[in-house]
mmCIF file of C-alpha atoms in Angstrom:
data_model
loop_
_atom_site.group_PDB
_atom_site.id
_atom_site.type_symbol
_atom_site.label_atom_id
_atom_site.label_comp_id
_atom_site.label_asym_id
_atom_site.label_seq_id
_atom_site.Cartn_x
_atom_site.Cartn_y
_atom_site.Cartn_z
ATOM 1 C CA UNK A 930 -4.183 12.133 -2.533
ATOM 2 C CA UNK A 931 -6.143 11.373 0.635
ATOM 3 C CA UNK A 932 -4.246 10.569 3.802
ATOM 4 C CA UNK A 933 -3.791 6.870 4.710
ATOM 5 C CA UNK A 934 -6.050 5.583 7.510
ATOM 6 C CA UNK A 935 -4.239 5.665 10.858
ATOM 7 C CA UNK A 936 -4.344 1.665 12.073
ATOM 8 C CA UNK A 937 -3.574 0.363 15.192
ATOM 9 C CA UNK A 938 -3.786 -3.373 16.806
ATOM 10 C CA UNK A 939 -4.542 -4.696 20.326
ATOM 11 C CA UNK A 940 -3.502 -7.873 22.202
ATOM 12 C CA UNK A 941 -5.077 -9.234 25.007
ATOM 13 C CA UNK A 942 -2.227 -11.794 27.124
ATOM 14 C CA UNK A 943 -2.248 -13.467 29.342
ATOM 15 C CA UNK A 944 1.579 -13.615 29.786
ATOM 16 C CA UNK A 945 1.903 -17.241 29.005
ATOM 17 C CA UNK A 946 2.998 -17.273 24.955
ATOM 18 C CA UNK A 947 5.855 -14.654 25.322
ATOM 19 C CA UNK A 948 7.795 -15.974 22.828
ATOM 20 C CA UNK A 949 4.205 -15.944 20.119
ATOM 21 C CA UNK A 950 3.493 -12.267 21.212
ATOM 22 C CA UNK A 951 7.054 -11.248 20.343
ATOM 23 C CA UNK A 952 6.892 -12.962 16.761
ATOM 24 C CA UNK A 953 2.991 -11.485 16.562
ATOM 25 C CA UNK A 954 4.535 -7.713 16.931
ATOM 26 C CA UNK A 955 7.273 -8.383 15.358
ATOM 27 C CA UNK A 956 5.288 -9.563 12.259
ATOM 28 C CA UNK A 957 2.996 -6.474 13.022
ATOM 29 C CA UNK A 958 5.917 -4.092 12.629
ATOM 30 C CA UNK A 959 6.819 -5.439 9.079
ATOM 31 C CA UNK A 960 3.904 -4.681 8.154
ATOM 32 C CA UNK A 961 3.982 -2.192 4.458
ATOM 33 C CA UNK A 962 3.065 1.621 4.556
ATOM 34 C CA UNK A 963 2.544 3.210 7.690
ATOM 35 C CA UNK A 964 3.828 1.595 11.240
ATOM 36 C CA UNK A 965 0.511 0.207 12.957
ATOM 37 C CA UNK A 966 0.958 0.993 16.972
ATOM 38 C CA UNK A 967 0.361 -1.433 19.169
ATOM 39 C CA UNK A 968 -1.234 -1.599 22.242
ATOM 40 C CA UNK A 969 -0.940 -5.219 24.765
ATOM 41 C CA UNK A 970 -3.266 -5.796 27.630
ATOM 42 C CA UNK A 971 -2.148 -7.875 30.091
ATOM 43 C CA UNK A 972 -4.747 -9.585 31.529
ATOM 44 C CA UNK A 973 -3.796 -10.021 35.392
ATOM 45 C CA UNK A 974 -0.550 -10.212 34.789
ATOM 46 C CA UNK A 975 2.387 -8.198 33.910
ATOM 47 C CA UNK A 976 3.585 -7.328 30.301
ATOM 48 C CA UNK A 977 7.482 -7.845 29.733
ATOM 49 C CA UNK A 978 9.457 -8.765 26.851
ATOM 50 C CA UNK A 979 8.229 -6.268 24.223
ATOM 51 C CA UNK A 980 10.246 -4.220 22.131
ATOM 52 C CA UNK A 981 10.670 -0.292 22.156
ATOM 53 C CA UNK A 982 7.786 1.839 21.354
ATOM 54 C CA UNK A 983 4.730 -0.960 21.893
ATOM 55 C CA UNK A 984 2.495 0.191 24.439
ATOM 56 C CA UNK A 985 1.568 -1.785 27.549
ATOM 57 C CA UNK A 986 -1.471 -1.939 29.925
ATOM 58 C CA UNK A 987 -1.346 -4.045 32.696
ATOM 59 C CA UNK A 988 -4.704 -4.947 34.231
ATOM 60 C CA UNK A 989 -4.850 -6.182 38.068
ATOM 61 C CA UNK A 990 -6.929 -9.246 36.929
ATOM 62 C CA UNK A 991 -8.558 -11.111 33.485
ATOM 63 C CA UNK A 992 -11.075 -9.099 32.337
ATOM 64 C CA UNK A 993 -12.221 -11.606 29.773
ATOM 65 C CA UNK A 994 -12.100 -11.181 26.491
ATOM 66 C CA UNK A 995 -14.200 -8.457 25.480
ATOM 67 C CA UNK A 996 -13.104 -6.790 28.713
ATOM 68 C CA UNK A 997 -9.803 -6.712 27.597
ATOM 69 C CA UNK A 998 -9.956 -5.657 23.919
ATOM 70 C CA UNK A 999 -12.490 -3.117 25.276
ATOM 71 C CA UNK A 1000 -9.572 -1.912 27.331
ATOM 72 C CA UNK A 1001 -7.059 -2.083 24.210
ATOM 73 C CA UNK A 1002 -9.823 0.554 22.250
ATOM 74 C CA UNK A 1003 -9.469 2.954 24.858
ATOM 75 C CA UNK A 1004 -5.764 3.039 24.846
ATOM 76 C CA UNK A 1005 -6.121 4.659 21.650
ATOM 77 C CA UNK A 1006 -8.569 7.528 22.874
ATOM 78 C CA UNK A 1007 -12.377 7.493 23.730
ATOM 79 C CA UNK A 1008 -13.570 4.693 21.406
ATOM 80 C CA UNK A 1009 -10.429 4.033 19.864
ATOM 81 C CA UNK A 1010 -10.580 7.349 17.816
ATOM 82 C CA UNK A 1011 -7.021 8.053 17.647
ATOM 83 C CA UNK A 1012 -7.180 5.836 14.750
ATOM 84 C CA UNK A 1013 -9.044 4.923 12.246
ATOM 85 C CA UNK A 1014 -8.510 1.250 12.447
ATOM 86 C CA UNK A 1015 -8.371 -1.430 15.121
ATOM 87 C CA UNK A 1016 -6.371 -4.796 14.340
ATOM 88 C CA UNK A 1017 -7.523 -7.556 16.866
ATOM 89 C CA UNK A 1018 -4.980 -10.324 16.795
ATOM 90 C CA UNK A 1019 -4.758 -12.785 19.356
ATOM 91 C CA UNK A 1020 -1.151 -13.155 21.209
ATOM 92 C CA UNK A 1021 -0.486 -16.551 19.346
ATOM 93 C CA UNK A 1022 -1.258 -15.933 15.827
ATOM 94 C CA UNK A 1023 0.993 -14.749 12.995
ATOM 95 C CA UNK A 1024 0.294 -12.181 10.310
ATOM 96 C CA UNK A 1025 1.270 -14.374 7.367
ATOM 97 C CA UNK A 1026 1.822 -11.538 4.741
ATOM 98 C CA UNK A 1027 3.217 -8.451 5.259
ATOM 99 C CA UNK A 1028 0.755 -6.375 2.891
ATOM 100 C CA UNK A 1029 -2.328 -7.114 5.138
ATOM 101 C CA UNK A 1030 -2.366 -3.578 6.870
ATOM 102 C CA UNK A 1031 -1.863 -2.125 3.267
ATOM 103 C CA UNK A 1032 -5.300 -4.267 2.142
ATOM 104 C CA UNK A 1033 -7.483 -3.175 5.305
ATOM 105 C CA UNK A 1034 -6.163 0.305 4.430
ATOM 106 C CA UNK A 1035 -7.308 -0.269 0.670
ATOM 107 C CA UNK A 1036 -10.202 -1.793 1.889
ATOM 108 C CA UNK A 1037 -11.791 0.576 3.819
ATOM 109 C CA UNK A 1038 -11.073 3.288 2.112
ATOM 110 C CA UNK A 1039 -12.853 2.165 -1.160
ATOM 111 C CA UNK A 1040 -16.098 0.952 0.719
ATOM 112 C CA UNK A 1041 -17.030 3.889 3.229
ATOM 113 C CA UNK A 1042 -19.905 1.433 4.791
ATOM 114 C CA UNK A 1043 -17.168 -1.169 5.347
ATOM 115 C CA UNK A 1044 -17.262 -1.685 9.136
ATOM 116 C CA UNK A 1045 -15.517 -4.804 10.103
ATOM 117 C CA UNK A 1046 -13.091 -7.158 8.133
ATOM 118 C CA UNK A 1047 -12.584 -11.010 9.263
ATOM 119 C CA UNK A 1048 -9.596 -12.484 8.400
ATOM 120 C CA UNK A 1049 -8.962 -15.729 7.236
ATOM 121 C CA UNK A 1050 -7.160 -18.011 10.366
ATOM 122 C CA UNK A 1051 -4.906 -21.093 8.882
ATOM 123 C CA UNK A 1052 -2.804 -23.558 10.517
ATOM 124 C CA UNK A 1053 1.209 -22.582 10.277
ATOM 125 C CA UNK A 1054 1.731 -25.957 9.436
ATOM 126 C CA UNK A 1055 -0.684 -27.693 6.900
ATOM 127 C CA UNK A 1056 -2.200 -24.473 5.923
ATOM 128 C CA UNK A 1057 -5.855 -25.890 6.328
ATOM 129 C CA UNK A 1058 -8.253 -23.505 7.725
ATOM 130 C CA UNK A 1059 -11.205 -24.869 9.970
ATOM 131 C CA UNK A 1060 -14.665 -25.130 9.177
ATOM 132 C CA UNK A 1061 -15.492 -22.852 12.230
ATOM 133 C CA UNK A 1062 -12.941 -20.290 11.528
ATOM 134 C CA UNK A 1063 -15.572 -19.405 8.183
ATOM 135 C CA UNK A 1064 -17.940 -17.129 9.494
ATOM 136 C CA UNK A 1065 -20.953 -18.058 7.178
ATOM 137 C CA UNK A 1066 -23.092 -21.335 6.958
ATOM 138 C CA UNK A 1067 -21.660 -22.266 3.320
ATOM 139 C CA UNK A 1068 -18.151 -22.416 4.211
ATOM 140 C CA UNK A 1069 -16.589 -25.486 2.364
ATOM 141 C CA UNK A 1070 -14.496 -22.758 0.219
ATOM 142 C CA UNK A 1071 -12.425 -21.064 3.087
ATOM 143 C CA UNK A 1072 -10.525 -19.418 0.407
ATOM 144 C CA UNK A 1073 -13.718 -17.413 -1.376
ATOM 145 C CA UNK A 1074 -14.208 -14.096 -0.072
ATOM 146 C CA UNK A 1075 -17.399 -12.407 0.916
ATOM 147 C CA UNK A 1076 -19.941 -10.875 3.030
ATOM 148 C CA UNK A 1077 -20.864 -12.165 6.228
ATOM 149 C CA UNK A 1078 -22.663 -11.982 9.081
ATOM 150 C CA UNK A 1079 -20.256 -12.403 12.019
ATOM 151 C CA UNK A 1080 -16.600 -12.208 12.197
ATOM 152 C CA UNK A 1081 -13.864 -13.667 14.246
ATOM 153 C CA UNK A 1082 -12.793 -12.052 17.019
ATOM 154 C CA UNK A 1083 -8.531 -13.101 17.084
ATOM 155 C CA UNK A 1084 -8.306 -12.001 13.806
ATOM 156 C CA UNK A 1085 -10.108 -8.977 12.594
ATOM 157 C CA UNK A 1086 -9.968 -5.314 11.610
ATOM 158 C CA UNK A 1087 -12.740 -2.475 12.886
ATOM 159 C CA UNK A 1088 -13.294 0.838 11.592
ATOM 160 C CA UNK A 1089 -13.134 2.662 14.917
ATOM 161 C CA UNK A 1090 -16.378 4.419 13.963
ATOM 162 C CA UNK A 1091 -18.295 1.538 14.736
ATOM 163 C CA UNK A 1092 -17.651 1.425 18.362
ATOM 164 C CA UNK A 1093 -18.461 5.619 18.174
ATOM 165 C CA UNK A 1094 -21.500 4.225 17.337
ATOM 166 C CA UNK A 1095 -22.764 1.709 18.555
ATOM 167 C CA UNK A 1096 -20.565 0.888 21.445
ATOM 168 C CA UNK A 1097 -17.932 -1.776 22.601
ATOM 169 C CA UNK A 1098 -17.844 -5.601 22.899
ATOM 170 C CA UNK A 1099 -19.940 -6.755 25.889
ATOM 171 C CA UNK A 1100 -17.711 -6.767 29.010
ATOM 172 C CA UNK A 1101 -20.164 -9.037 30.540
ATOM 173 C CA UNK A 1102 -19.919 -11.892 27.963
ATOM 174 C CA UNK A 1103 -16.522 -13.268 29.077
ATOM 175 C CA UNK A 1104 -15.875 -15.232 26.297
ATOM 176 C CA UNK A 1105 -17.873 -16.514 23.842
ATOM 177 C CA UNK A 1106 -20.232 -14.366 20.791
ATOM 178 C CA UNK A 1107 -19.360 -11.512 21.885
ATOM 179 C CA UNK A 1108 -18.272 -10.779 17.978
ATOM 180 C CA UNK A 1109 -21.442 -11.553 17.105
ATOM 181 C CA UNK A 1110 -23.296 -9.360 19.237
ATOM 182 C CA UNK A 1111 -21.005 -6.272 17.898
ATOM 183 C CA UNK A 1112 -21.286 -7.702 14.730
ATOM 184 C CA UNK A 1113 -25.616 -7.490 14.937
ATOM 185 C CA UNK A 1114 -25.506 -4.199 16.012
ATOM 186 C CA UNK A 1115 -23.213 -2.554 13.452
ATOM 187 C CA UNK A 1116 -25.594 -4.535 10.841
ATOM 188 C CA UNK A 1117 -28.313 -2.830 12.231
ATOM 189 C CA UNK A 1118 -26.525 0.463 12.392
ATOM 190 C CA UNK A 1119 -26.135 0.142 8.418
ATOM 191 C CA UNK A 1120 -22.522 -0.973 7.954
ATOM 192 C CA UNK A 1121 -21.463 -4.364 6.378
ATOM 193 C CA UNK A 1122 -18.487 -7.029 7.057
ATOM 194 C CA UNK A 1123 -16.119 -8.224 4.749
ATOM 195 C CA UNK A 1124 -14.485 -12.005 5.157
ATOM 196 C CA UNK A 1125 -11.303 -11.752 3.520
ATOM 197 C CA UNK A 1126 -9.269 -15.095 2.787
ATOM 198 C CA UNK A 1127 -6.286 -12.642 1.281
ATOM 199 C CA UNK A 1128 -5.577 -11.159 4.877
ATOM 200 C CA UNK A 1129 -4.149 -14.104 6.513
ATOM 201 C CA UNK A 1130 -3.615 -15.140 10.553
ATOM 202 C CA UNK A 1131 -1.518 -18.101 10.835
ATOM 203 C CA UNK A 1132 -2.743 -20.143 14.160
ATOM 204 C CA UNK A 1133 -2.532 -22.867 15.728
ATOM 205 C CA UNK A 1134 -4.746 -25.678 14.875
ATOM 206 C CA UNK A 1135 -7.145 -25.691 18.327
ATOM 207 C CA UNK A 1136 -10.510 -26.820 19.624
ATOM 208 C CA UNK A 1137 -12.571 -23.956 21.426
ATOM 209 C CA UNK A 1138 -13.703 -26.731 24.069
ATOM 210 C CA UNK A 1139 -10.067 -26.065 25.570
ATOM 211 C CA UNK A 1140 -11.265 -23.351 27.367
ATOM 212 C CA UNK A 1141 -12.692 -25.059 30.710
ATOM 213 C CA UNK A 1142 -16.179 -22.905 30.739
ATOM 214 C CA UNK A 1143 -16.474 -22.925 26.902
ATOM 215 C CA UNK A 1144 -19.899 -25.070 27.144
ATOM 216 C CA UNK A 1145 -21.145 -23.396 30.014
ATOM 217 C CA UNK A 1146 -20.568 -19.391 28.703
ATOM 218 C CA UNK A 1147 -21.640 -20.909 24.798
ATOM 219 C CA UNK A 1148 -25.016 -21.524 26.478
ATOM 220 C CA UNK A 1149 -25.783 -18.764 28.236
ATOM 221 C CA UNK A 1150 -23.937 -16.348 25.862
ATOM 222 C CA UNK A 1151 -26.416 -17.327 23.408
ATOM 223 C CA UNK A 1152 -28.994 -16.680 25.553
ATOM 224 C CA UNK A 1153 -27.497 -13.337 26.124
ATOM 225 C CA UNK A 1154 -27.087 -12.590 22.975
ATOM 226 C CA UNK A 1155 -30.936 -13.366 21.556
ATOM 227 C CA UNK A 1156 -32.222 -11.193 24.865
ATOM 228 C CA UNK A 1157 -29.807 -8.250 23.753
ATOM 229 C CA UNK A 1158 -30.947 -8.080 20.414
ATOM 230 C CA UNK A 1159 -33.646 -9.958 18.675
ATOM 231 C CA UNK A 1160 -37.060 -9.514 18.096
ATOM 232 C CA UNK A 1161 -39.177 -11.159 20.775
ATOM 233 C CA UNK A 1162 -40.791 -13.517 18.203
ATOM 234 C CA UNK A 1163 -37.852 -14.588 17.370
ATOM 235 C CA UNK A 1164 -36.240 -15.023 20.804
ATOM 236 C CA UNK A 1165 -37.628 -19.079 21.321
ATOM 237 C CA UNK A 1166 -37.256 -19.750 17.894
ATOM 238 C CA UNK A 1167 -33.611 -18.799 17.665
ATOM 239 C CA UNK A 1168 -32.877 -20.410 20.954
ATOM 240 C CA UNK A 1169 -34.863 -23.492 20.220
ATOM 241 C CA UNK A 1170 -32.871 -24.236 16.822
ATOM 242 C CA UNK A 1171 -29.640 -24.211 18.943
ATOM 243 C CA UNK A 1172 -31.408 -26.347 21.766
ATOM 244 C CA UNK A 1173 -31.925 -29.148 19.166
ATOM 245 C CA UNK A 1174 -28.607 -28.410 17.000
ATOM 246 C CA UNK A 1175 -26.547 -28.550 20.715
ATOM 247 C CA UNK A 1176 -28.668 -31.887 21.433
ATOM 248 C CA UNK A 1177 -27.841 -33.534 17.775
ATOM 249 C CA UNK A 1178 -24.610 -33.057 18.081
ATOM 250 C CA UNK A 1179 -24.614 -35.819 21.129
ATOM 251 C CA UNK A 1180 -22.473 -33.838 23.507
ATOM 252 C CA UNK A 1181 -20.916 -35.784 26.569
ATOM 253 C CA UNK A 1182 -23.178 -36.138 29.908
ATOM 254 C CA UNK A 1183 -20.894 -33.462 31.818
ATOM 255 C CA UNK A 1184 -20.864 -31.108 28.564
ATOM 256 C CA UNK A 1185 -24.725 -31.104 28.371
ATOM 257 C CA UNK A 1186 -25.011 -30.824 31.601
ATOM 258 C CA UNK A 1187 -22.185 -27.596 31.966
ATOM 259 C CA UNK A 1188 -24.698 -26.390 28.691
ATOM 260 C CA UNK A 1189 -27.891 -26.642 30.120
ATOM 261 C CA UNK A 1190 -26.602 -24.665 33.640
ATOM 262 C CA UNK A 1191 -25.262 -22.452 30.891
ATOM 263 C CA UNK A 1192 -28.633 -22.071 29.156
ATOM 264 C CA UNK A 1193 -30.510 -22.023 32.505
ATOM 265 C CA UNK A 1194 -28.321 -18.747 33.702
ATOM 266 C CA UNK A 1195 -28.514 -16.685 30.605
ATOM 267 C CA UNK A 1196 -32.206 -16.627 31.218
ATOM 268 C CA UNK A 1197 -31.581 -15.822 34.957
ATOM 269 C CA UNK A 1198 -28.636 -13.491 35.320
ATOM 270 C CA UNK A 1199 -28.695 -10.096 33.850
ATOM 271 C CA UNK A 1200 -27.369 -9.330 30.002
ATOM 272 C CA UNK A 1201 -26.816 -5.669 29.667
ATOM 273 C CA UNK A 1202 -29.170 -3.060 27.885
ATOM 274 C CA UNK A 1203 -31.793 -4.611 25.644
ATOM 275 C CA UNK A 1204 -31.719 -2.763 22.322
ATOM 276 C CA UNK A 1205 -33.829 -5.388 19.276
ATOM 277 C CA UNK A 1206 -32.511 -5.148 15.753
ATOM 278 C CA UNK A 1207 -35.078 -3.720 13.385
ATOM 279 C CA UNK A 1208 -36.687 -6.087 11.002
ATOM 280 C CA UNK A 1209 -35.001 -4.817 7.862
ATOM 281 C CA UNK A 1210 -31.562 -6.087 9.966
ATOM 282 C CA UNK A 1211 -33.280 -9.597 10.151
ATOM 283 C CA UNK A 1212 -34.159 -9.569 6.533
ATOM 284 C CA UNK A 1213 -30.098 -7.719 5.559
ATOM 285 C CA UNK A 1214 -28.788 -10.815 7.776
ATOM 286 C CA UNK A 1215 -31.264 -13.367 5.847
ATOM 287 C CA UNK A 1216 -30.004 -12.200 2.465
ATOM 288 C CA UNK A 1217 -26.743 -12.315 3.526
ATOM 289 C CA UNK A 1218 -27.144 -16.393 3.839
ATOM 290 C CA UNK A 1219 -27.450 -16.309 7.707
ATOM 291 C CA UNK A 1220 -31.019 -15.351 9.267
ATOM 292 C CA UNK A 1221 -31.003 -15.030 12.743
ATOM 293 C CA UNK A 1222 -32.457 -18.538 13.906
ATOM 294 C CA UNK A 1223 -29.329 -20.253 13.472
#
């Protein structure tokens, strides 16, 4: 018999859902087989109301949220490698079932080039699952499993080789793709992601526009993100599909406008090491439904 895969989880705070993080771990410690340690990063603020034996780090101001998960890996050794397994959760969702760490155990363990796992997010209420919470173009069927692309990044499960390999979330991002900028450079590192509608987050129902610089860092994240790691050629081309996608959609004057300073600084500002996927990675992410021009 081989020895279950060590898992742990990280959540980011930021101290104002105490009551959600205490249901979170507590639906984290009823978890089946093994008990998954848990690390919480408080981002700028201080981390109280846990129980016993969950670990705390207390930053002196928000990090983001790459910054902050990047934080939670290191709590479990260089590159998370005191485990085997990261859970990302974020501090107001609820692990629905109480088999999931039991299926990203099973999970990875039968597919050694499984890398990342997304989990399916639905609302605690009506059960629905958003369109944007599928991480694939063809997402009508939120409850058909496959392999994607992308992943989300409240709700999600890494093999802690990854980051050995090819590094961390981008610190510099913020908020906003930076799963999809780990998620292109595992791809191109050979490993594969899994969505999973079995492994279950219940969330809140919420639009990401909440966030006050969502349509400013979406713009120049994506800028960030094409820089980082496409293929020159397909740099405009990427960038130009979202220019006219962004413009169909018939944003309001002061969201274009927060956009477009968005767009203009991701071009201007610096995005971190530039390392291009190889072509075979383009064609993978093509036959995968999701080529990288959209």
């Amino acid at each position: 018999m081989s020895t279950p895969l060590r898992v742990g989880a990280v959540v980011i705070t930021m101290g104002t859902r105490p009551d959600d993080l205490r249901a979170l771990i507590d639906s984290i410690a009823a978890q089946e087989g093994d008990p998954v340690e848990v690390v919480v990063v408080g981002q700028g603020t201080p981390v109280t109301g846990v129980p016993d034996g969950v670990r705390t780090v207390e930053l002196p101001e928000n990090l983001g949220i790459p910054g902050g998960r990047n934080v939670g890996i290191e709590a479990f050794g260089p590159g998370g490698t005191d485990v085997d397994v990261l859970l990302f959760l974020d501090d107001d969702g609820l692990l629905a079932h109480t088999d999931t760490a039991e299926l990203v155990r099973q999970a990875f363990t039968a597919d050694p080039r499984l890398g990342i796992i997304s989990f399916r997010i639905a609302d605690p209420e009506t059960g629905v699952t958003q369109r944007r919470h599928v991480p694939r173009l063809r997402s009508a069927d939120p409850m058909r499993s496959s392999r994607v692309t992308t992943f989300l990044g409240g709700a999600n499960a890494v093999r802690t080789k990854v980051f050995a390999e090819v590094g961390g979330l981008p610190d510099e991002f913020f908020y906003a793709h930076e799963e999809t900028d780990l998620a292109w450079r595992a791809l191109d590192a050979g490993w594969m992601i899994d969505y999973r509608s079995d492994m279950v987050l219940l969330h809140p129902t919420t639009a990401p526009s909440r966030h006050a610089s969502y349509h400013f860092n979406v713009a120049r994240n994506r800028v960030w993100l094409a820089r980082r790691n496409l293929p020159a050629p397909l740099v405009p081309v990427y960038l130009g599909v979202w220019l006219l996608l962004t413009l169909a959609r018939r944003p309001s004057l002061s969201a274009l406008k927060a956009w477009l300073g968005g767009f203009r600084a991701g071009w201007t500002t610096p995005c971190g090491p530039r390392r291009p996927m190889r072509w075979r990675t383009v064609w993978r992410l093509t036959r995968l439904g999701r080529p990288p021009v959209v």
